[in-house]
Amino acid sequence: MLRIALPNKGSLSGPAAEMLHEAGYQQRRETKELRVVDPTNEVEFFYLRPRDIAIYVSSGRLDIGITGRDLLVDSGARAEEILPLGFARSTFRFATRPGTANGVTDLTGMTIATSYEGIVARHLEERGIDASVVHLDGAVETAIELGVAEVIADVVETGTSLRNAGLQVIGEPIMTSEAVVIRRSGAADEPDDSVESKVQQFLRRLQGVLVARTYVMMDYDCRVEQLEKAVALTPGLESPTVSPLHNEGWVAVRAMVPSKEAQRIMDDLYDIGARAILTTAIHACRL
């Protein structure tokens, strides 16, 4: 069986389980379950602390895992990202009191508080900045007020919590993160065809879910003389499907279109004379 590590709690857990359910995999029914066997798909899931997943995968005890890119980098484990999943997105930034520093080059000699010391230390080292890093578990905004550090490095979404603490973001983002599938570095080069085929099948299923979430199927009727204009609006992946209708001079067209652009495309099709325009959700696909 393919052995897969999944986050047992936090912002990664729910969306990961939902994606795997859409991909056809059995998931746990109770949060207390730490292991689920899916015999139909020959997969065994282990629910672990998100911060530990990269360590387990890098050890070779588990074949692949889903965790955050930030947790992967912070762990320093010998594991690599093989597929971004598009959820649990976040941005890491430096922040401090106004007037303390304007950018990363001003941080030399300062103390930086963070929950992700591996990420921050690596970022500073790459830029030749000599600064001290203090590890704190959460609520790092108070570190400056209590005199533990002059600067913090943390996840920034809207920046509201930082402003409420009297802090401002400085410099460029340290990194952007999202949920990713990871595996042990170099594992793909090892001669184990049975594991590799299962890994590739797992990735294809997740990629199918990502595509299904991104696209919708669009169907419409249009006059033959307007077909080229219509196809330009809905080129599909390879090309759209075009079928003649019973009424001479009309064709039915079907194509995948980006869901975010569907309403605009429907308006444009209507303007060139297309009718009976509808969209259908895609629940699964293989490209």
Tab-separated table of C-alpha atoms in Angstrom:
chain	number	residue	atom	x	y	z
A	1	MET	CA	0.000	0.000	0.000
A	2	LEU	CA	1.001	3.595	-0.591
A	3	ARG	CA	1.646	5.199	2.813
A	4	ILE	CA	0.580	8.845	2.978
A	5	ALA	CA	0.957	11.404	5.779
A	6	LEU	CA	-1.893	13.887	6.275
A	7	PRO	CA	-2.271	16.830	8.693
A	8	ASN	CA	-4.358	15.839	11.702
A	9	LYS	CA	-5.543	19.371	12.553
A	10	GLY	CA	-5.229	23.051	11.703
A	11	SER	CA	-5.922	24.987	8.512
A	12	LEU	CA	-4.421	22.226	6.350
A	13	SER	CA	-6.482	19.350	7.693
A	14	GLY	CA	-10.024	20.105	6.485
A	15	PRO	CA	-9.190	21.207	2.923
A	16	ALA	CA	-6.789	18.271	2.485
A	17	ALA	CA	-9.445	15.771	3.551
A	18	GLU	CA	-12.009	17.436	1.264
A	19	MET	CA	-9.662	17.259	-1.727
A	20	LEU	CA	-8.873	13.595	-1.098
A	21	HIS	CA	-12.571	12.801	-0.762
A	22	GLU	CA	-13.177	14.471	-4.141
A	23	ALA	CA	-10.326	12.379	-5.543
A	24	GLY	CA	-12.122	9.199	-4.460
A	25	TYR	CA	-10.158	8.292	-1.330
A	26	GLN	CA	-11.652	7.125	1.947
A	27	GLN	CA	-11.100	9.542	4.830
A	28	ARG	CA	-11.478	9.313	8.590
A	29	ARG	CA	-14.892	9.770	10.173
A	30	GLU	CA	-13.641	11.032	13.530
A	31	THR	CA	-10.778	13.403	14.304
A	32	LYS	CA	-9.448	10.941	16.883
A	33	GLU	CA	-8.564	8.421	14.179
A	34	LEU	CA	-4.823	8.423	13.505
A	35	ARG	CA	-4.777	5.829	10.722
A	36	VAL	CA	-7.183	4.934	7.924
A	37	VAL	CA	-6.760	2.062	5.477
A	38	ASP	CA	-8.385	2.411	2.052
A	39	PRO	CA	-8.082	-1.119	0.596
A	40	THR	CA	-9.944	-0.260	-2.613
A	41	ASN	CA	-7.316	2.295	-3.606
A	42	GLU	CA	-4.427	0.471	-1.881
A	43	VAL	CA	-3.616	3.496	0.280
A	44	GLU	CA	-2.902	3.860	3.996
A	45	PHE	CA	-3.295	7.326	5.542
A	46	PHE	CA	-1.516	8.448	8.721
A	47	TYR	CA	-2.768	11.611	10.459
A	48	LEU	CA	0.150	13.481	11.999
A	49	ARG	CA	1.071	16.904	13.349
A	50	PRO	CA	1.603	19.152	10.301
A	51	ARG	CA	5.065	20.133	11.561
A	52	ASP	CA	6.147	16.479	11.752
A	53	ILE	CA	5.037	15.343	8.297
A	54	ALA	CA	8.186	16.412	6.425
A	55	ILE	CA	10.330	14.549	8.985
A	56	TYR	CA	8.370	11.307	8.606
A	57	VAL	CA	8.427	11.520	4.804
A	58	SER	CA	12.139	12.324	4.669
A	59	SER	CA	12.883	9.278	6.825
A	60	GLY	CA	11.324	6.986	4.215
A	61	ARG	CA	8.805	5.590	6.710
A	62	LEU	CA	6.014	7.185	4.669
A	63	ASP	CA	6.008	7.537	0.890
A	64	ILE	CA	4.447	10.979	0.460
A	65	GLY	CA	2.621	13.585	2.523
A	66	ILE	CA	0.573	16.755	2.422
A	67	THR	CA	1.862	19.699	4.431
A	68	GLY	CA	2.594	23.401	4.057
A	69	ARG	CA	5.519	24.659	1.990
A	70	ASP	CA	6.470	26.786	4.999
A	71	LEU	CA	6.582	23.732	7.285
A	72	LEU	CA	8.631	21.805	4.740
A	73	VAL	CA	11.244	24.563	4.460
A	74	ASP	CA	11.247	25.259	8.193
A	75	SER	CA	11.869	21.594	9.031
A	76	GLY	CA	15.075	21.382	7.001
A	77	ALA	CA	14.093	17.800	6.162
A	78	ARG	CA	15.403	16.045	3.045
A	79	ALA	CA	12.041	16.163	1.311
A	80	GLU	CA	10.850	17.997	-1.774
A	81	GLU	CA	7.665	19.543	-3.080
A	82	ILE	CA	6.126	17.662	-6.010
A	83	LEU	CA	2.665	19.255	-6.401
A	84	PRO	CA	1.199	22.565	-5.140
A	85	LEU	CA	-2.435	22.210	-4.068
A	86	GLY	CA	-3.680	25.797	-4.061
A	87	PHE	CA	-5.154	26.045	-0.554
A	88	ALA	CA	-3.892	27.302	2.827
A	89	ARG	CA	-2.023	30.132	1.087
A	90	SER	CA	-0.023	32.522	3.249
A	91	THR	CA	2.763	35.106	3.028
A	92	PHE	CA	5.634	35.542	5.496
A	93	ARG	CA	6.874	39.055	6.199
A	94	PHE	CA	9.092	40.949	8.620
A	95	ALA	CA	7.376	43.540	10.809
A	96	THR	CA	8.512	46.015	13.431
A	97	ARG	CA	7.674	49.366	15.006
A	98	PRO	CA	7.758	52.332	12.616
A	99	GLY	CA	11.236	53.820	12.354
A	100	THR	CA	13.087	50.700	13.483
A	101	ALA	CA	14.021	49.398	10.024
A	102	ASN	CA	13.036	49.886	6.400
A	103	GLY	CA	14.234	46.600	4.884
A	104	VAL	CA	16.082	43.358	5.466
A	105	THR	CA	19.494	45.039	5.194
A	106	ASP	CA	18.666	47.061	8.315
A	107	LEU	CA	18.206	43.953	10.456
A	108	THR	CA	21.914	43.350	11.117
A	109	GLY	CA	22.531	43.025	14.852
A	110	MET	CA	18.828	42.878	15.725
A	111	THR	CA	16.832	40.072	17.355
A	112	ILE	CA	13.961	38.570	15.369
A	113	ALA	CA	11.157	36.569	16.997
A	114	THR	CA	9.325	33.951	14.936
A	115	SER	CA	7.621	30.573	15.014
A	116	TYR	CA	9.532	29.614	11.863
A	117	GLU	CA	13.176	30.001	12.768
A	118	GLY	CA	14.338	27.655	10.004
A	119	ILE	CA	12.763	29.820	7.295
A	120	VAL	CA	13.992	33.075	8.794
A	121	ALA	CA	17.549	31.839	9.467
A	122	ARG	CA	17.832	30.563	5.906
A	123	HIS	CA	16.480	33.842	4.483
A	124	LEU	CA	18.964	35.903	6.491
A	125	GLU	CA	21.890	33.631	5.651
A	126	GLU	CA	21.164	33.835	1.923
A	127	ARG	CA	21.347	37.628	2.163
A	128	GLY	CA	24.369	37.805	4.441
A	129	ILE	CA	22.463	39.381	7.343
A	130	ASP	CA	23.896	38.707	10.806
A	131	ALA	CA	20.905	38.759	13.160
A	132	SER	CA	19.690	36.675	16.107
A	133	VAL	CA	16.566	34.526	15.744
A	134	VAL	CA	14.387	33.659	18.757
A	135	HIS	CA	11.843	30.844	18.471
A	136	LEU	CA	8.368	31.482	19.908
A	137	ASP	CA	5.254	29.323	19.535
A	138	GLY	CA	2.558	31.712	18.345
A	139	ALA	CA	1.507	35.276	19.291
A	140	VAL	CA	4.857	36.685	18.199
A	141	GLU	CA	3.391	40.227	17.953
A	142	THR	CA	3.843	40.670	21.712
A	143	ALA	CA	7.565	39.869	21.514
A	144	ILE	CA	8.430	43.481	20.602
A	145	GLU	CA	6.215	45.004	23.291
A	146	LEU	CA	7.787	42.729	25.935
A	147	GLY	CA	11.325	43.467	24.766
A	148	VAL	CA	12.139	39.962	23.579
A	149	ALA	CA	12.899	41.144	20.029
A	150	GLU	CA	13.041	44.272	17.890
A	151	VAL	CA	11.520	42.552	14.840
A	152	ILE	CA	9.109	39.697	14.215
A	153	ALA	CA	8.626	37.384	11.211
A	154	ASP	CA	5.162	35.943	10.824
A	155	VAL	CA	2.296	35.095	8.498
A	156	VAL	CA	0.618	38.222	7.157
A	157	GLU	CA	-2.848	38.099	5.586
A	158	THR	CA	-4.582	41.475	5.895
A	159	GLY	CA	-2.062	43.062	8.273
A	160	THR	CA	-4.822	44.038	10.709
A	161	SER	CA	-3.341	42.235	13.729
A	162	LEU	CA	0.038	43.860	13.073
A	163	ARG	CA	-1.459	47.340	12.845
A	164	ASN	CA	-3.415	46.715	16.038
A	165	ALA	CA	-0.096	45.899	17.713
A	166	GLY	CA	1.449	49.127	16.390
A	167	LEU	CA	3.665	47.324	13.871
A	168	GLN	CA	4.285	47.740	10.153
A	169	VAL	CA	5.480	45.337	7.467
A	170	ILE	CA	8.991	45.951	6.127
A	171	GLY	CA	10.893	44.669	3.113
A	172	GLU	CA	9.876	42.090	0.537
A	173	PRO	CA	8.022	38.875	1.482
A	174	ILE	CA	10.224	36.208	3.026
A	175	MET	CA	8.255	33.517	1.208
A	176	THR	CA	4.779	32.558	0.031
A	177	SER	CA	3.322	29.260	1.145
A	178	GLU	CA	0.472	26.886	0.342
A	179	ALA	CA	-0.390	23.235	0.846
A	180	VAL	CA	1.879	20.926	-1.143
A	181	VAL	CA	2.448	17.224	-1.741
A	182	ILE	CA	5.952	16.203	-0.700
A	183	ARG	CA	8.171	13.141	-0.978
A	184	ARG	CA	11.662	12.177	0.152
A	185	SER	CA	14.390	13.830	-1.906
A	186	GLY	CA	15.689	11.408	-4.525
A	187	ALA	CA	12.875	8.893	-4.034
A	188	ALA	CA	11.774	9.215	-7.668
A	189	ASP	CA	15.184	7.943	-8.812
A	190	GLU	CA	14.949	4.685	-6.876
A	191	PRO	CA	13.927	1.525	-8.796
A	192	ASP	CA	10.583	0.740	-7.134
A	193	ASP	CA	8.044	0.726	-9.946
A	194	SER	CA	5.124	-0.364	-7.754
A	195	VAL	CA	5.469	2.622	-5.418
A	196	GLU	CA	6.186	5.060	-8.252
A	197	SER	CA	3.090	4.014	-10.206
A	198	LYS	CA	0.907	4.505	-7.113
A	199	VAL	CA	2.457	7.926	-6.455
A	200	GLN	CA	1.781	9.019	-10.030
A	201	GLN	CA	-1.804	7.766	-9.829
A	202	PHE	CA	-2.301	9.736	-6.598
A	203	LEU	CA	-0.899	12.892	-8.222
A	204	ARG	CA	-3.097	12.464	-11.308
A	205	ARG	CA	-6.171	12.233	-9.117
A	206	LEU	CA	-5.291	15.403	-7.225
A	207	GLN	CA	-4.469	17.202	-10.467
A	208	GLY	CA	-7.883	16.127	-11.733
A	209	VAL	CA	-9.523	17.715	-8.697
A	210	LEU	CA	-7.547	20.930	-9.227
A	211	VAL	CA	-8.652	21.117	-12.864
A	212	ALA	CA	-12.261	20.323	-11.956
A	213	ARG	CA	-12.228	23.184	-9.451
A	214	THR	CA	-10.731	25.576	-11.977
A	215	TYR	CA	-12.856	24.855	-15.062
A	216	VAL	CA	-16.501	24.408	-16.001
A	217	MET	CA	-17.983	22.763	-19.066
A	218	MET	CA	-19.760	25.246	-21.340
A	219	ASP	CA	-22.352	24.286	-23.964
A	220	TYR	CA	-24.088	26.589	-26.417
A	221	ASP	CA	-25.669	26.815	-29.859
A	222	CYS	CA	-24.515	29.249	-32.525
A	223	ARG	CA	-24.897	30.034	-36.196
A	224	VAL	CA	-22.299	28.463	-38.492
A	225	GLU	CA	-21.193	31.878	-39.764
A	226	GLN	CA	-20.369	32.916	-36.168
A	227	LEU	CA	-18.531	29.699	-35.278
A	228	GLU	CA	-14.992	31.049	-35.719
A	229	LYS	CA	-15.720	33.971	-33.382
A	230	ALA	CA	-17.306	31.601	-30.879
A	231	VAL	CA	-14.377	29.176	-30.973
A	232	ALA	CA	-11.996	32.090	-30.374
A	233	LEU	CA	-13.895	32.773	-27.144
A	234	THR	CA	-13.984	29.088	-26.107
A	235	PRO	CA	-10.879	27.372	-27.516
A	236	GLY	CA	-11.076	24.596	-24.926
A	237	LEU	CA	-7.974	22.561	-24.143
A	238	GLU	CA	-7.174	20.932	-27.499
A	239	SER	CA	-10.214	22.324	-29.322
A	240	PRO	CA	-13.965	22.478	-28.688
A	241	THR	CA	-16.438	19.790	-29.730
A	242	VAL	CA	-18.696	20.999	-32.550
A	243	SER	CA	-21.806	19.065	-33.639
A	244	PRO	CA	-24.432	19.961	-36.279
A	245	LEU	CA	-27.968	20.638	-35.070
A	246	HIS	CA	-31.175	19.487	-36.761
A	247	ASN	CA	-31.898	23.041	-37.874
A	248	GLU	CA	-29.603	23.769	-40.810
A	249	GLY	CA	-27.056	26.489	-40.229
A	250	TRP	CA	-26.755	25.899	-36.468
A	251	VAL	CA	-24.137	23.946	-34.484
A	252	ALA	CA	-23.770	22.897	-30.857
A	253	VAL	CA	-20.439	23.686	-29.209
A	254	ARG	CA	-18.927	22.238	-26.024
A	255	ALA	CA	-15.660	23.354	-24.389
A	256	MET	CA	-13.970	23.665	-21.020
A	257	VAL	CA	-13.550	27.276	-19.870
A	258	PRO	CA	-12.001	28.816	-16.725
A	259	SER	CA	-14.735	29.114	-14.111
A	260	LYS	CA	-13.628	32.632	-13.118
A	261	GLU	CA	-14.189	33.845	-16.675
A	262	ALA	CA	-17.402	31.908	-17.387
A	263	GLN	CA	-19.844	34.795	-16.921
A	264	ARG	CA	-17.838	37.151	-19.141
A	265	ILE	CA	-17.531	34.487	-21.833
A	266	MET	CA	-21.293	33.860	-21.694
A	267	ASP	CA	-21.917	37.584	-22.231
A	268	ASP	CA	-19.527	37.699	-25.196
A	269	LEU	CA	-21.094	34.591	-26.754
A	270	TYR	CA	-24.573	36.052	-26.407
A	271	ASP	CA	-23.423	39.270	-28.086
A	272	ILE	CA	-22.326	37.345	-31.208
A	273	GLY	CA	-25.624	35.464	-31.390
A	274	ALA	CA	-25.002	32.279	-29.426
A	275	ARG	CA	-27.994	30.940	-27.542
A	276	ALA	CA	-28.878	28.171	-25.059
A	277	ILE	CA	-25.615	28.922	-23.224
A	278	LEU	CA	-25.118	26.887	-20.070
A	279	THR	CA	-22.331	25.763	-17.768
A	280	THR	CA	-21.924	22.482	-15.901
A	281	ALA	CA	-19.630	21.780	-12.959
A	282	ILE	CA	-16.843	19.262	-13.500
A	283	HIS	CA	-16.512	16.769	-10.654
A	284	ALA	CA	-13.505	14.823	-11.918
A	285	CYS	CA	-11.250	14.719	-14.959
A	286	ARG	CA	-7.988	13.484	-16.421
A	287	LEU	CA	-6.073	15.620	-18.879
